[in-house]
Short mmCIF file of C-alpha atoms and ligand atoms in Angstrom, two decimals:
data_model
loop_
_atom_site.label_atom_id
_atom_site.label_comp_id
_atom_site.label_asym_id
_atom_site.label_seq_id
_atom_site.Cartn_x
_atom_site.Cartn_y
_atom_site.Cartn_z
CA UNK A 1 0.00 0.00 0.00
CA UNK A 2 1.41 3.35 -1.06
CA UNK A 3 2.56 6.27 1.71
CA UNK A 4 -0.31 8.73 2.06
CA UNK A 5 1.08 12.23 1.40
CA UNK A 6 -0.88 15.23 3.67
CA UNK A 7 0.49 18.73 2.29
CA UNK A 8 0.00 21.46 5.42
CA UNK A 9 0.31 24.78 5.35
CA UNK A 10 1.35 26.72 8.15
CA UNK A 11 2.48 29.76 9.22
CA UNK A 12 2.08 32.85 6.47
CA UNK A 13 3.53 30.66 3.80
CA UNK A 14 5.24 27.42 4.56
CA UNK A 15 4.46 23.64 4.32
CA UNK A 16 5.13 21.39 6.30
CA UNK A 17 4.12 17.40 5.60
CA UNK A 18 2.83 14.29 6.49
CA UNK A 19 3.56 11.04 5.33
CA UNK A 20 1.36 7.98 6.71
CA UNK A 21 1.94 4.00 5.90
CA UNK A 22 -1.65 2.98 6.69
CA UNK A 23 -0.73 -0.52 7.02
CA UNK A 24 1.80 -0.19 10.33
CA UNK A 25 -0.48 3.33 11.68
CA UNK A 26 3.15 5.21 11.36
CA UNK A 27 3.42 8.97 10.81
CA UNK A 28 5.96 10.67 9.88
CA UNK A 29 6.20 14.44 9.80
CA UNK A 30 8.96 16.58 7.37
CA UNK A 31 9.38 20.06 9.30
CA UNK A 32 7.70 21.65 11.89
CA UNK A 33 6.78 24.91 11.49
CA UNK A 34 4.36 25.27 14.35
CA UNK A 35 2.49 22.79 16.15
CA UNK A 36 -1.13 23.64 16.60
CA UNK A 37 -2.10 23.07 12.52
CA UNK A 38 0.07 19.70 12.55
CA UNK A 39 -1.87 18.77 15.68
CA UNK A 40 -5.26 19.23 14.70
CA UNK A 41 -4.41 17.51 11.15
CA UNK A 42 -2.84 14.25 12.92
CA UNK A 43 -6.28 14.73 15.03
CA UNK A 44 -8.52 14.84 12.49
CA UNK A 45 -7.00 11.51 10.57
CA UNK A 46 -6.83 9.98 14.36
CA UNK A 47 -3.17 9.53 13.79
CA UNK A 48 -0.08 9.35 16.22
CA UNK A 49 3.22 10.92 15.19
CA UNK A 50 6.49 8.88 15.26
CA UNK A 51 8.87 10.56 13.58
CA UNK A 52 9.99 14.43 12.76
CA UNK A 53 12.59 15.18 9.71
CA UNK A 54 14.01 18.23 10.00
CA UNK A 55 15.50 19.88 6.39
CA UNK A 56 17.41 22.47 8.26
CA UNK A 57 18.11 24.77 11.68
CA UNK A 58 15.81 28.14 10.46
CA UNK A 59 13.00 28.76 12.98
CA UNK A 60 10.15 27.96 10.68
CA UNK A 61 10.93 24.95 9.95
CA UNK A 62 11.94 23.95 13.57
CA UNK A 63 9.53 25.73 15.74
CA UNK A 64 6.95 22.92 16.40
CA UNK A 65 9.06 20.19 17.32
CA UNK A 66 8.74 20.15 21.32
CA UNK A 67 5.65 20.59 21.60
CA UNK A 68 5.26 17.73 19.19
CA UNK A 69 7.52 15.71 20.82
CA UNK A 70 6.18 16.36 24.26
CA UNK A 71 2.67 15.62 22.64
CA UNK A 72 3.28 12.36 20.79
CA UNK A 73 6.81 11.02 21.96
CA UNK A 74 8.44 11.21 18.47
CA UNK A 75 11.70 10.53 17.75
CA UNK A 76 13.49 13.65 15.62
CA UNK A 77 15.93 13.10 12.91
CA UNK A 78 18.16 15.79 11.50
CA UNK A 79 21.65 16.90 10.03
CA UNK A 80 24.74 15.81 12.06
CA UNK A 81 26.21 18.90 10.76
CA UNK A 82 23.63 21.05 12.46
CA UNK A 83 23.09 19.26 15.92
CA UNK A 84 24.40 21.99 17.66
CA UNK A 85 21.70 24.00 16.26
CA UNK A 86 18.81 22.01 15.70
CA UNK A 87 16.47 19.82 18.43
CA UNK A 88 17.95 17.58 20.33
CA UNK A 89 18.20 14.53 17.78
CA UNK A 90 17.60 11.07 18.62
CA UNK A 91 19.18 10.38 15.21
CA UNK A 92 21.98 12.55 13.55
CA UNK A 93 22.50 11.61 9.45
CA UNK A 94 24.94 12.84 6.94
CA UNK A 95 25.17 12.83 3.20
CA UNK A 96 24.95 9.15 1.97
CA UNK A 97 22.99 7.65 5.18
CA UNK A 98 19.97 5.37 4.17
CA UNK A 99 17.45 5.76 7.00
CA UNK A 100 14.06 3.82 7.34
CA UNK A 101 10.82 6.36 7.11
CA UNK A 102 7.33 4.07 7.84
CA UNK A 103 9.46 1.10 6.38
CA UNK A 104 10.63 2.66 3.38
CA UNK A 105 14.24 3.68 2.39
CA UNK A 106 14.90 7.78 2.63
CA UNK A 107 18.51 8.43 1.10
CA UNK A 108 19.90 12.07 3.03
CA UNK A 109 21.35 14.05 0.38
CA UNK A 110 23.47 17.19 1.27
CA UNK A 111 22.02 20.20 0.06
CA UNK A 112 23.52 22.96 1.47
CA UNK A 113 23.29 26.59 0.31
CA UNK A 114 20.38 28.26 2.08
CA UNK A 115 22.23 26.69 5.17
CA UNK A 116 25.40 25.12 5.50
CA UNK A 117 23.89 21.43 6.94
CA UNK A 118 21.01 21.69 5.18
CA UNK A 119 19.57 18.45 4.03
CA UNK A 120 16.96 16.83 1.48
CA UNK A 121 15.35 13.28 2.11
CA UNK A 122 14.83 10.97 -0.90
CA UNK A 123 12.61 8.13 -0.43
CA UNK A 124 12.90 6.15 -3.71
CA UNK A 125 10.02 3.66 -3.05
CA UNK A 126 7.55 6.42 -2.52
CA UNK A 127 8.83 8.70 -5.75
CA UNK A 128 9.18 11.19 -2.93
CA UNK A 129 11.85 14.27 -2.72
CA UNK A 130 11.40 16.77 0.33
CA UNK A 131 13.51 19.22 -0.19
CA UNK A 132 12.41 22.64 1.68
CA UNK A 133 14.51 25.56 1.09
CA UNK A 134 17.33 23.90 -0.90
CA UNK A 135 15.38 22.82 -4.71
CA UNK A 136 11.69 24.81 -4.43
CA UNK A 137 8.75 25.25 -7.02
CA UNK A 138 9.99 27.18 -9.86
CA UNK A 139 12.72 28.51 -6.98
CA UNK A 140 15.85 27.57 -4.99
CA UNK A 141 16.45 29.14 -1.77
CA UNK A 142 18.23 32.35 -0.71
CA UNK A 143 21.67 31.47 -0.06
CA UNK A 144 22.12 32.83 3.50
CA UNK A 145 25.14 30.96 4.39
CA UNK A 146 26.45 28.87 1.33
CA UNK A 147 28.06 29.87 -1.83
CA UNK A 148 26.70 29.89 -5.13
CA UNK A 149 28.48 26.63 -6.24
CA UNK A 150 27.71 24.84 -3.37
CA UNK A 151 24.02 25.42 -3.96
CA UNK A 152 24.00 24.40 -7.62
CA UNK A 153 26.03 21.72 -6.82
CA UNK A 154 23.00 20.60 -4.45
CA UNK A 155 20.69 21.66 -7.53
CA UNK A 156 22.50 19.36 -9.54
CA UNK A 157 22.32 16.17 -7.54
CA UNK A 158 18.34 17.01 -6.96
CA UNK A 159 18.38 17.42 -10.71
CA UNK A 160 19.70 13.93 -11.19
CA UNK A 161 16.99 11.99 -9.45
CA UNK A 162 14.38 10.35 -11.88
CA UNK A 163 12.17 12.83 -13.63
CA UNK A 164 9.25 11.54 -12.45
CA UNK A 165 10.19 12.54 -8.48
CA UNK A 166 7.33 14.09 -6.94
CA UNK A 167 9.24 17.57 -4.78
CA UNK A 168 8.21 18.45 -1.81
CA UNK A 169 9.44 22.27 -0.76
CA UNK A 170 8.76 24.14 2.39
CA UNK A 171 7.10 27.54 1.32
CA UNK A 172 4.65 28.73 -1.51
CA UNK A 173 6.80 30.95 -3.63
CA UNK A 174 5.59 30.17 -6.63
CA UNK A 175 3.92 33.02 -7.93
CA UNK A 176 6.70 35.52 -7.38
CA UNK A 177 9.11 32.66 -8.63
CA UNK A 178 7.20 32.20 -11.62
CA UNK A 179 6.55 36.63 -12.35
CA UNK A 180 10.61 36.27 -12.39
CA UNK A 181 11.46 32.92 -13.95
CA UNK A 182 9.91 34.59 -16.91
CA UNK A 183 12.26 37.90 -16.88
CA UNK A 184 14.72 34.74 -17.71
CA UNK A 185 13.32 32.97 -20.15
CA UNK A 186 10.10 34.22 -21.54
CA UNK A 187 10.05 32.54 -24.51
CA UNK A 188 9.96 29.25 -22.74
CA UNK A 189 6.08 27.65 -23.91
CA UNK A 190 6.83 25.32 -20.59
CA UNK A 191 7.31 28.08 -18.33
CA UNK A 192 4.44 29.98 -19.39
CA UNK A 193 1.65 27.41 -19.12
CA UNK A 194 3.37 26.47 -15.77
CA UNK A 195 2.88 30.09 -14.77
CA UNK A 196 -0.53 30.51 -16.10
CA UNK A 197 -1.42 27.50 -13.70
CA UNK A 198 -0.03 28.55 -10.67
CA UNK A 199 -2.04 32.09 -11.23
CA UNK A 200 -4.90 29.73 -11.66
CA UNK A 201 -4.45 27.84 -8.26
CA UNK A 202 -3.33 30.66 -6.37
CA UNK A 203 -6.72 32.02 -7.46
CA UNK A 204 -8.45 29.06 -6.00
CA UNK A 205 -6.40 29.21 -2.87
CA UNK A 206 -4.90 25.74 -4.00
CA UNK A 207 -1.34 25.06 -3.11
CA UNK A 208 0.90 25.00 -6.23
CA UNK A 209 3.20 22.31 -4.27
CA UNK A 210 4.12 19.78 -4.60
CA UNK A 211 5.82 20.04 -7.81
CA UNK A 212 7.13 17.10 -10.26
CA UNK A 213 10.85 17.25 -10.92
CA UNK A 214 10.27 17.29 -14.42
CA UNK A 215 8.26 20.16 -14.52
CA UNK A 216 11.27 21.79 -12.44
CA UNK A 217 14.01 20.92 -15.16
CA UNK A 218 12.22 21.97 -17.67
CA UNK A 219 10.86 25.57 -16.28
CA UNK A 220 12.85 26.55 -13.04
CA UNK A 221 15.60 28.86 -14.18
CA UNK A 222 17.88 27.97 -11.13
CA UNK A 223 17.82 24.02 -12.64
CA UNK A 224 18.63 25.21 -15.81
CA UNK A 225 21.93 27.74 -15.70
CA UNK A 226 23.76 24.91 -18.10
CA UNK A 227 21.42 25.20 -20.89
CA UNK A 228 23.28 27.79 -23.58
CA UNK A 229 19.98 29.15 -24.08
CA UNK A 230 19.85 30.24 -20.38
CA UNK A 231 23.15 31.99 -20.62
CA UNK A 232 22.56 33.34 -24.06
CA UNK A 233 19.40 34.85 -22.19
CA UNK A 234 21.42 36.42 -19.73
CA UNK A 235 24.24 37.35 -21.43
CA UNK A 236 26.49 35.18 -20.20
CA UNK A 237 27.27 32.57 -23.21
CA UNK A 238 30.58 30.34 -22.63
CA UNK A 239 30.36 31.46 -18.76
CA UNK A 240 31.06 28.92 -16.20
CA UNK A 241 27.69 26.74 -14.86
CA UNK A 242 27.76 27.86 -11.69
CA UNK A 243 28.68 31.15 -12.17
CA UNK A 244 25.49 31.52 -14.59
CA UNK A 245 23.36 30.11 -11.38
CA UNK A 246 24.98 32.44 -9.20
CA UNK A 247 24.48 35.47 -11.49
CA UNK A 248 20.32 33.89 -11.61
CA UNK A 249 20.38 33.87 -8.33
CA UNK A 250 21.34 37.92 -7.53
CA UNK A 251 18.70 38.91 -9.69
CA UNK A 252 16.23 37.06 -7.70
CA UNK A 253 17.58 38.55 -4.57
CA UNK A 254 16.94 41.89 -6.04
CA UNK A 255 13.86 41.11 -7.94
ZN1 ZN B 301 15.07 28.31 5.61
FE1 FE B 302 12.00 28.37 5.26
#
């Protein structure tokens, strides 16, 4: 039986998730922005919570986790890198660990560059990436602590996972990602059918994540900095990969 995904906002703009194997009763949760809406969710499915994954140390993601684990007992997994700075873990992983989520595989990849630490988890099984602030809808994150080649570096090996990889990122950016992703490359027929649908859900009130990897390679400028028609766009033909990302990336900041 297949992992039942639960998208949840919370706070102004950020999801958190839930990920149930219906078969065992496990729950996991990825992030924890607050408590109270990931409380009343796990209520309303009468489900217990065994397990938090934490992407990285910023407050929004990390904010709910005592009071979850004082609630439920659940046992929180995060970066090695960023014990000192995160909960206290009951389990500290690194780049290449295999971890078991509700009896599936979850491969921790490195992705640091909006943190130094910060981490994805890639459960195979499930077709699941959740990747917060590192690889996001149409977006990457701001790089408030890594360089611009460490974060396309992380873009890359996201990149690499099969096409078909449902992503799971931590905030709903998409409409201001998508308003700039066409500065870039207006021209691109993927990008603007893409954007036309996110105006379309935000209109609805509908999340526009999560988002299919594909869909990411072929629209999200920050996935694409290789492609000579991305540089020729910005000007920048024969420049280095990552210095085409990082030059993407500082017109975002000031977009
Ligand atoms: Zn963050
Ligand atoms: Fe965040």
């Amino acid at each position: 039986m297949p992992l039942e995904l639960v998208t949840l906002p919370c706070l102004a703009d950020n999801y958190a998730y839930l990920l149930h194997n219906a078969v065992t009763g496990q729950t996991a949760l990825v992030d924890a922005p607050e408590d109270f809406p990931i409380q009343r969710a796990l209520e309303e499915r009468g489900w217990r919570l065994d397990l938090i994954l934490l992407t990285h140390h910023h407050w929004d993601h990390i904010d709910g986790v005592e009071p979850l684990r004082a609630a439920y007992g659940a046992k929180v997994i995060g970066a090695a890198a960023d014990a000192h700075r995160l909960p206290k873990l009951d389990l500290a992983v690194k780049e290449g660990d295999v971890i078991e989520v509700l009896g599936e595989p979850a491969h921790v990849i490195d992705v640091s560059g909006h943190t130094v630490g910060h981490i994805a988890f890639y459960m195979p099984d499930a077709g699941l990436v959740f990747t917060a602030d590192s690889l996001m809808a149409l977006g990457c994150g701001r790089l408030f602590e890594g360089t611009p080649a460490q974060m396309w570096q992380s873009l890359l090996k996201l990149r690499a996972l099969p096409p078909e990889t449902v992503v799971c990122s931590g905030h709903e950016y998409s409409a201001g990602n998508a308003r700039f992703a066409l500065t870039i490359e207006p021209g691109n027929a993927a990008l603007r059918a893409r954007a036309e649908e996110i105006a379309a859900q935000r209109g609805r009130g509908e999340a526009t994540v999560p988002s299919r990897l594909s869909e990411e390679i072929a629209t999200n400028p920050f996935l694409r900095a290789d492609l000579p028609e991305v540089k020729a766009a910005v000007g920048l033909q024969g420049a280095e990969d990552a210095a085409v990302f990082a030059h993407i990336r500082a017109r975002k900041d000031k977009f």
